[in-house]
Amino acid sequence: MSAVVKIKGLPVVLGGDTYIVPPIALGALEQLQERITSFTGDVTDLKQVATVIDAAHSALKRNYPEMTRDQVADL
């Protein structure tokens, strides 16, 4: 996916494309704080998986505002 990157971050290959993933915004961190704090990495727990998708979407949409949560989940 090509886009003008506004916020520096780490290049990450997702679904065959390279994205620049910046740090999550403070407002998003505040909203996700309780879920991130209790995150254990248990991929059998759908709430844990949703936390990863939501955090990744929050970060990615800073540079790719048109990207939907569903698109992130598919990556």
mmCIF file of N, CA, C and O in Angstrom:
data_model
loop_
_atom_site.group_PDB
_atom_site.id
_atom_site.type_symbol
_atom_site.label_atom_id
_atom_site.label_comp_id
_atom_site.label_asym_id
_atom_site.label_seq_id
_atom_site.Cartn_x
_atom_site.Cartn_y
_atom_site.Cartn_z
ATOM 1 N N MET A 1 0.855 -1.176 0.000
ATOM 2 C CA MET A 1 0.000 0.000 0.000
ATOM 3 C C MET A 1 0.893 1.229 0.000
ATOM 4 O O MET A 1 1.757 1.368 0.839
ATOM 5 N N SER A 2 0.691 2.089 -0.940
ATOM 6 C CA SER A 2 1.511 3.289 -0.993
ATOM 7 C C SER A 2 0.717 4.469 -0.439
ATOM 8 O O SER A 2 -0.456 4.631 -0.736
ATOM 9 N N ALA A 3 1.367 5.235 0.356
ATOM 10 C CA ALA A 3 0.753 6.422 0.946
ATOM 11 C C ALA A 3 1.874 7.329 1.421
ATOM 12 O O ALA A 3 3.006 6.889 1.624
ATOM 13 N N VAL A 4 1.548 8.570 1.574
ATOM 14 C CA VAL A 4 2.508 9.510 2.137
ATOM 15 C C VAL A 4 2.530 9.271 3.639
ATOM 16 O O VAL A 4 1.505 9.356 4.300
ATOM 17 N N VAL A 5 3.701 8.921 4.136
ATOM 18 C CA VAL A 5 3.840 8.617 5.561
ATOM 19 C C VAL A 5 4.054 9.918 6.311
ATOM 20 O O VAL A 5 5.006 10.644 6.051
ATOM 21 N N LYS A 6 3.165 10.203 7.244
ATOM 22 C CA LYS A 6 3.239 11.434 8.026
ATOM 23 C C LYS A 6 4.036 11.256 9.313
ATOM 24 O O LYS A 6 4.676 12.173 9.781
ATOM 25 N N ILE A 7 3.954 10.046 9.883
ATOM 26 C CA ILE A 7 4.565 9.804 11.190
ATOM 27 C C ILE A 7 5.567 8.667 11.053
ATOM 28 O O ILE A 7 5.225 7.583 10.557
ATOM 29 N N LYS A 8 6.782 8.918 11.495
ATOM 30 C CA LYS A 8 7.817 7.894 11.418
ATOM 31 C C LYS A 8 7.453 6.700 12.275
ATOM 32 O O LYS A 8 6.776 6.825 13.291
ATOM 33 N N GLY A 9 7.917 5.550 11.840
ATOM 34 C CA GLY A 9 7.661 4.330 12.580
ATOM 35 C C GLY A 9 8.519 3.209 12.044
ATOM 36 O O GLY A 9 9.486 3.447 11.315
ATOM 37 N N LEU A 10 8.151 1.998 12.373
ATOM 38 C CA LEU A 10 8.897 0.826 11.948
ATOM 39 C C LEU A 10 8.285 0.232 10.690
ATOM 40 O O LEU A 10 7.058 0.086 10.610
ATOM 41 N N PRO A 11 9.116 -0.126 9.705
ATOM 42 C CA PRO A 11 8.579 -0.810 8.529
ATOM 43 C C PRO A 11 8.219 -2.249 8.898
ATOM 44 O O PRO A 11 9.011 -2.963 9.505
ATOM 45 N N VAL A 12 7.003 -2.642 8.557
ATOM 46 C CA VAL A 12 6.514 -3.980 8.851
ATOM 47 C C VAL A 12 5.835 -4.523 7.599
ATOM 48 O O VAL A 12 5.010 -3.836 6.992
ATOM 49 N N VAL A 13 6.196 -5.750 7.216
ATOM 50 C CA VAL A 13 5.566 -6.385 6.063
ATOM 51 C C VAL A 13 4.314 -7.107 6.549
ATOM 52 O O VAL A 13 4.384 -7.986 7.405
ATOM 53 N N LEU A 14 3.176 -6.717 5.993
ATOM 54 C CA LEU A 14 1.884 -7.311 6.329
ATOM 55 C C LEU A 14 1.170 -7.634 5.032
ATOM 56 O O LEU A 14 0.965 -6.748 4.200
ATOM 57 N N GLY A 15 0.814 -8.870 4.846
ATOM 58 C CA GLY A 15 0.097 -9.252 3.635
ATOM 59 C C GLY A 15 0.874 -8.978 2.361
ATOM 60 O O GLY A 15 0.287 -8.704 1.327
ATOM 61 N N GLY A 16 2.197 -8.998 2.435
ATOM 62 C CA GLY A 16 3.029 -8.785 1.262
ATOM 63 C C GLY A 16 3.367 -7.336 0.972
ATOM 64 O O GLY A 16 4.142 -7.049 0.056
ATOM 65 N N ASP A 17 2.798 -6.421 1.705
ATOM 66 C CA ASP A 17 3.089 -4.991 1.538
ATOM 67 C C ASP A 17 3.819 -4.478 2.777
ATOM 68 O O ASP A 17 3.593 -4.971 3.878
ATOM 69 N N THR A 18 4.657 -3.474 2.573
ATOM 70 C CA THR A 18 5.379 -2.871 3.690
ATOM 71 C C THR A 18 4.637 -1.628 4.163
ATOM 72 O O THR A 18 4.324 -0.739 3.359
ATOM 73 N N TYR A 19 4.354 -1.604 5.436
ATOM 74 C CA TYR A 19 3.685 -0.463 6.067
ATOM 75 C C TYR A 19 4.636 0.152 7.071
ATOM 76 O O TYR A 19 5.425 -0.545 7.700
ATOM 77 N N ILE A 20 4.521 1.457 7.252
ATOM 78 C CA ILE A 20 5.266 2.148 8.302
ATOM 79 C C ILE A 20 4.308 2.280 9.489
ATOM 80 O O ILE A 20 3.314 2.992 9.423
ATOM 81 N N VAL A 21 4.653 1.553 10.560
ATOM 82 C CA VAL A 21 3.778 1.514 11.736
ATOM 83 C C VAL A 21 4.351 2.446 12.799
ATOM 84 O O VAL A 21 5.386 2.161 13.400
ATOM 85 N N PRO A 22 3.667 3.576 13.036
ATOM 86 C CA PRO A 22 4.134 4.515 14.052
ATOM 87 C C PRO A 22 3.675 4.095 15.443
ATOM 88 O O PRO A 22 2.858 3.176 15.579
ATOM 89 N N PRO A 23 4.193 4.760 16.465
ATOM 90 C CA PRO A 23 3.686 4.494 17.815
ATOM 91 C C PRO A 23 2.190 4.810 17.888
ATOM 92 O O PRO A 23 1.693 5.670 17.155
ATOM 93 N N ILE A 24 1.508 4.135 18.761
ATOM 94 C CA ILE A 24 0.082 4.389 18.955
ATOM 95 C C ILE A 24 -0.098 5.784 19.565
ATOM 96 O O ILE A 24 0.728 6.225 20.364
ATOM 97 N N ALA A 25 -1.139 6.476 19.165
ATOM 98 C CA ALA A 25 -1.411 7.814 19.695
ATOM 99 C C ALA A 25 -1.779 7.724 21.175
ATOM 100 O O ALA A 25 -2.331 6.721 21.636
ATOM 101 N N LEU A 26 -1.468 8.754 21.927
ATOM 102 C CA LEU A 26 -1.747 8.748 23.367
ATOM 103 C C LEU A 26 -3.232 8.585 23.669
ATOM 104 O O LEU A 26 -3.597 7.889 24.618
ATOM 105 N N GLY A 27 -4.076 9.192 22.868
ATOM 106 C CA GLY A 27 -5.516 9.049 23.089
ATOM 107 C C GLY A 27 -5.979 7.615 22.904
ATOM 108 O O GLY A 27 -6.797 7.107 23.674
ATOM 109 N N ALA A 28 -5.451 6.953 21.879
ATOM 110 C CA ALA A 28 -5.795 5.549 21.653
ATOM 111 C C ALA A 28 -5.233 4.683 22.769
ATOM 112 O O ALA A 28 -5.886 3.740 23.222
ATOM 113 N N LEU A 29 -4.033 5.005 23.214
ATOM 114 C CA LEU A 29 -3.431 4.265 24.322
ATOM 115 C C LEU A 29 -4.291 4.383 25.574
ATOM 116 O O LEU A 29 -4.524 3.403 26.280
ATOM 117 N N GLU A 30 -4.790 5.574 25.810
ATOM 118 C CA GLU A 30 -5.655 5.793 26.971
ATOM 119 C C GLU A 30 -6.918 4.932 26.870
ATOM 120 O O GLU A 30 -7.339 4.305 27.849
ATOM 121 N N GLN A 31 -7.504 4.867 25.670
ATOM 122 C CA GLN A 31 -8.720 4.075 25.484
ATOM 123 C C GLN A 31 -8.464 2.576 25.609
ATOM 124 O O GLN A 31 -9.320 1.836 26.059
ATOM 125 N N LEU A 32 -7.295 2.129 25.190
ATOM 126 C CA LEU A 32 -6.962 0.706 25.196
ATOM 127 C C LEU A 32 -6.160 0.266 26.422
ATOM 128 O O LEU A 32 -5.843 -0.912 26.561
ATOM 129 N N GLN A 33 -5.838 1.202 27.307
ATOM 130 C CA GLN A 33 -4.921 0.939 28.412
ATOM 131 C C GLN A 33 -5.298 -0.294 29.236
ATOM 132 O O GLN A 33 -4.469 -1.157 29.499
ATOM 133 N N GLU A 34 -6.534 -0.399 29.650
ATOM 134 C CA GLU A 34 -6.951 -1.526 30.492
ATOM 135 C C GLU A 34 -6.781 -2.847 29.746
ATOM 136 O O GLU A 34 -6.308 -3.835 30.303
ATOM 137 N N ARG A 35 -7.147 -2.859 28.464
ATOM 138 C CA ARG A 35 -7.025 -4.086 27.667
ATOM 139 C C ARG A 35 -5.559 -4.440 27.412
ATOM 140 O O ARG A 35 -5.188 -5.616 27.447
ATOM 141 N N ILE A 36 -4.728 -3.437 27.166
ATOM 142 C CA ILE A 36 -3.304 -3.690 26.924
ATOM 143 C C ILE A 36 -2.633 -4.181 28.201
ATOM 144 O O ILE A 36 -1.825 -5.107 28.178
ATOM 145 N N THR A 37 -2.980 -3.587 29.326
ATOM 146 C CA THR A 37 -2.388 -3.974 30.603
ATOM 147 C C THR A 37 -2.698 -5.427 30.954
ATOM 148 O O THR A 37 -1.855 -6.132 31.505
ATOM 149 N N SER A 38 -3.887 -5.885 30.602
ATOM 150 C CA SER A 38 -4.270 -7.259 30.930
ATOM 151 C C SER A 38 -3.942 -8.234 29.802
ATOM 152 O O SER A 38 -4.277 -9.423 29.883
ATOM 153 N N PHE A 39 -3.256 -7.760 28.763
ATOM 154 C CA PHE A 39 -2.915 -8.614 27.617
ATOM 155 C C PHE A 39 -1.899 -9.674 28.016
ATOM 156 O O PHE A 39 -0.863 -9.382 28.601
ATOM 157 N N THR A 40 -2.215 -10.939 27.686
ATOM 158 C CA THR A 40 -1.313 -12.042 28.005
ATOM 159 C C THR A 40 -0.750 -12.713 26.761
ATOM 160 O O THR A 40 0.150 -13.536 26.864
ATOM 161 N N GLY A 41 -1.317 -12.400 25.596
ATOM 162 C CA GLY A 41 -0.854 -13.023 24.360
ATOM 163 C C GLY A 41 -1.547 -14.329 24.044
ATOM 164 O O GLY A 41 -1.128 -15.057 23.148
ATOM 165 N N ASP A 42 -2.594 -14.645 24.765
ATOM 166 C CA ASP A 42 -3.335 -15.890 24.554
ATOM 167 C C ASP A 42 -4.181 -15.772 23.286
ATOM 168 O O ASP A 42 -5.241 -15.178 23.289
ATOM 169 N N VAL A 43 -3.697 -16.372 22.186
ATOM 170 C CA VAL A 43 -4.393 -16.247 20.907
ATOM 171 C C VAL A 43 -5.652 -17.106 20.829
ATOM 172 O O VAL A 43 -6.381 -17.027 19.840
ATOM 173 N N THR A 44 -5.915 -17.894 21.862
ATOM 174 C CA THR A 44 -7.167 -18.658 21.892
ATOM 175 C C THR A 44 -8.301 -17.831 22.498
ATOM 176 O O THR A 44 -9.454 -18.238 22.440
ATOM 177 N N ASP A 45 -7.957 -16.680 23.058
ATOM 178 C CA ASP A 45 -8.940 -15.777 23.664
ATOM 179 C C ASP A 45 -9.260 -14.676 22.653
ATOM 180 O O ASP A 45 -8.403 -13.847 22.332
ATOM 181 N N LEU A 46 -10.490 -14.667 22.139
ATOM 182 C CA LEU A 46 -10.863 -13.704 21.099
ATOM 183 C C LEU A 46 -10.751 -12.254 21.564
ATOM 184 O O LEU A 46 -10.481 -11.360 20.759
ATOM 185 N N LYS A 47 -10.921 -12.003 22.855
ATOM 186 C CA LYS A 47 -10.757 -10.638 23.373
ATOM 187 C C LYS A 47 -9.294 -10.195 23.261
ATOM 188 O O LYS A 47 -9.011 -9.030 22.986
ATOM 189 N N GLN A 48 -8.377 -11.123 23.471
ATOM 190 C CA GLN A 48 -6.948 -10.818 23.343
ATOM 191 C C GLN A 48 -6.611 -10.514 21.882
ATOM 192 O O GLN A 48 -5.873 -9.572 21.594
ATOM 193 N N VAL A 49 -7.154 -11.310 20.977
ATOM 194 C CA VAL A 49 -6.920 -11.091 19.548
ATOM 195 C C VAL A 49 -7.503 -9.735 19.127
ATOM 196 O O VAL A 49 -6.869 -8.970 18.395
ATOM 197 N N ALA A 50 -8.679 -9.413 19.628
ATOM 198 C CA ALA A 50 -9.305 -8.130 19.315
ATOM 199 C C ALA A 50 -8.451 -6.968 19.807
ATOM 200 O O ALA A 50 -8.362 -5.927 19.140
ATOM 201 N N THR A 51 -7.795 -7.136 20.940
ATOM 202 C CA THR A 51 -6.915 -6.093 21.465
ATOM 203 C C THR A 51 -5.758 -5.838 20.510
ATOM 204 O O THR A 51 -5.405 -4.688 20.234
ATOM 205 N N VAL A 52 -5.171 -6.902 19.978
ATOM 206 C CA VAL A 52 -4.067 -6.752 19.025
ATOM 207 C C VAL A 52 -4.549 -6.043 17.766
ATOM 208 O O VAL A 52 -3.899 -5.112 17.275
ATOM 209 N N ILE A 53 -5.697 -6.456 17.249
ATOM 210 C CA ILE A 53 -6.232 -5.829 16.038
ATOM 211 C C ILE A 53 -6.524 -4.356 16.289
ATOM 212 O O ILE A 53 -6.169 -3.496 15.482
ATOM 213 N N ASP A 54 -7.162 -4.041 17.411
ATOM 214 C CA ASP A 54 -7.511 -2.652 17.714
ATOM 215 C C ASP A 54 -6.267 -1.783 17.900
ATOM 216 O O ASP A 54 -6.224 -0.642 17.428
ATOM 217 N N ALA A 55 -5.255 -2.311 18.580
ATOM 218 C CA ALA A 55 -4.021 -1.549 18.785
ATOM 219 C C ALA A 55 -3.296 -1.339 17.461
ATOM 220 O O ALA A 55 -2.824 -0.228 17.169
ATOM 221 N N ALA A 56 -3.212 -2.392 16.655
ATOM 222 C CA ALA A 56 -2.553 -2.263 15.347
ATOM 223 C C ALA A 56 -3.315 -1.293 14.457
ATOM 224 O O ALA A 56 -2.707 -0.449 13.776
ATOM 225 N N HIS A 57 -4.632 -1.369 14.467
ATOM 226 C CA HIS A 57 -5.436 -0.443 13.661
ATOM 227 C C HIS A 57 -5.234 0.998 14.117
ATOM 228 O O HIS A 57 -5.081 1.907 13.294
ATOM 229 N N SER A 58 -5.201 1.197 15.416
ATOM 230 C CA SER A 58 -4.992 2.551 15.944
ATOM 231 C C SER A 58 -3.660 3.127 15.483
ATOM 232 O O SER A 58 -3.573 4.306 15.144
ATOM 233 N N ALA A 59 -2.629 2.290 15.464
ATOM 234 C CA ALA A 59 -1.321 2.761 15.017
ATOM 235 C C ALA A 59 -1.306 2.971 13.504
ATOM 236 O O ALA A 59 -0.879 4.026 13.015
ATOM 237 N N LEU A 60 -1.767 1.991 12.765
ATOM 238 C CA LEU A 60 -1.707 2.065 11.301
ATOM 239 C C LEU A 60 -2.539 3.205 10.723
ATOM 240 O O LEU A 60 -2.132 3.847 9.746
ATOM 241 N N LYS A 61 -3.693 3.485 11.310
ATOM 242 C CA LYS A 61 -4.546 4.525 10.729
ATOM 243 C C LYS A 61 -3.932 5.924 10.855
ATOM 244 O O LYS A 61 -4.383 6.846 10.201
ATOM 245 N N ARG A 62 -2.876 6.047 11.654
ATOM 246 C CA ARG A 62 -2.198 7.346 11.732
ATOM 247 C C ARG A 62 -1.501 7.667 10.405
ATOM 248 O O ARG A 62 -1.441 8.828 10.004
ATOM 249 N N ASN A 63 -0.978 6.657 9.735
ATOM 250 C CA ASN A 63 -0.345 6.864 8.429
ATOM 251 C C ASN A 63 -1.222 6.436 7.264
ATOM 252 O O ASN A 63 -0.992 6.852 6.135
ATOM 253 N N TYR A 64 -2.205 5.609 7.545
ATOM 254 C CA TYR A 64 -3.095 5.089 6.502
ATOM 255 C C TYR A 64 -4.543 5.287 6.954
ATOM 256 O O TYR A 64 -5.228 4.335 7.317
ATOM 257 N N PRO A 65 -5.020 6.539 6.964
ATOM 258 C CA PRO A 65 -6.331 6.843 7.550
ATOM 259 C C PRO A 65 -7.499 6.133 6.873
ATOM 260 O O PRO A 65 -8.547 5.950 7.487
ATOM 261 N N GLU A 66 -7.314 5.692 5.639
ATOM 262 C CA GLU A 66 -8.397 5.002 4.935
ATOM 263 C C GLU A 66 -8.489 3.527 5.329
ATOM 264 O O GLU A 66 -9.464 2.855 5.010
ATOM 265 N N MET A 67 -7.491 3.021 6.040
ATOM 266 C CA MET A 67 -7.452 1.610 6.412
ATOM 267 C C MET A 67 -8.511 1.323 7.475
ATOM 268 O O MET A 67 -8.592 2.001 8.490
ATOM 269 N N THR A 68 -9.311 0.299 7.215
ATOM 270 C CA THR A 68 -10.361 -0.075 8.164
ATOM 271 C C THR A 68 -9.864 -1.144 9.132
ATOM 272 O O THR A 68 -8.852 -1.813 8.882
ATOM 273 N N ARG A 69 -10.591 -1.326 10.193
ATOM 274 C CA ARG A 69 -10.257 -2.363 11.169
ATOM 275 C C ARG A 69 -10.322 -3.738 10.514
ATOM 276 O O ARG A 69 -9.495 -4.596 10.773
ATOM 277 N N ASP A 70 -11.311 -3.944 9.652
ATOM 278 C CA ASP A 70 -11.444 -5.224 8.953
ATOM 279 C C ASP A 70 -10.217 -5.497 8.074
ATOM 280 O O ASP A 70 -9.766 -6.640 7.981
ATOM 281 N N GLN A 71 -9.691 -4.471 7.426
ATOM 282 C CA GLN A 71 -8.493 -4.652 6.604
ATOM 283 C C GLN A 71 -7.309 -5.058 7.471
ATOM 284 O O GLN A 71 -6.526 -5.931 7.092
ATOM 285 N N VAL A 72 -7.179 -4.434 8.634
ATOM 286 C CA VAL A 72 -6.081 -4.801 9.541
ATOM 287 C C VAL A 72 -6.257 -6.239 10.001
ATOM 288 O O VAL A 72 -5.296 -7.016 10.024
ATOM 289 N N ALA A 73 -7.469 -6.629 10.317
ATOM 290 C CA ALA A 73 -7.731 -8.007 10.762
ATOM 291 C C ALA A 73 -7.363 -9.008 9.674
ATOM 292 O O ALA A 73 -6.899 -10.101 9.975
ATOM 293 N N ASP A 74 -7.549 -8.636 8.420
ATOM 294 C CA ASP A 74 -7.217 -9.536 7.309
ATOM 295 C C ASP A 74 -5.725 -9.633 7.049
ATOM 296 O O ASP A 74 -5.280 -10.576 6.393
ATOM 297 N N LEU A 75 -4.949 -8.670 7.544
ATOM 298 C CA LEU A 75 -3.502 -8.711 7.319
ATOM 299 C C LEU A 75 -2.869 -9.762 8.208
ATOM 300 O O LEU A 75 -1.843 -10.280 7.973
#
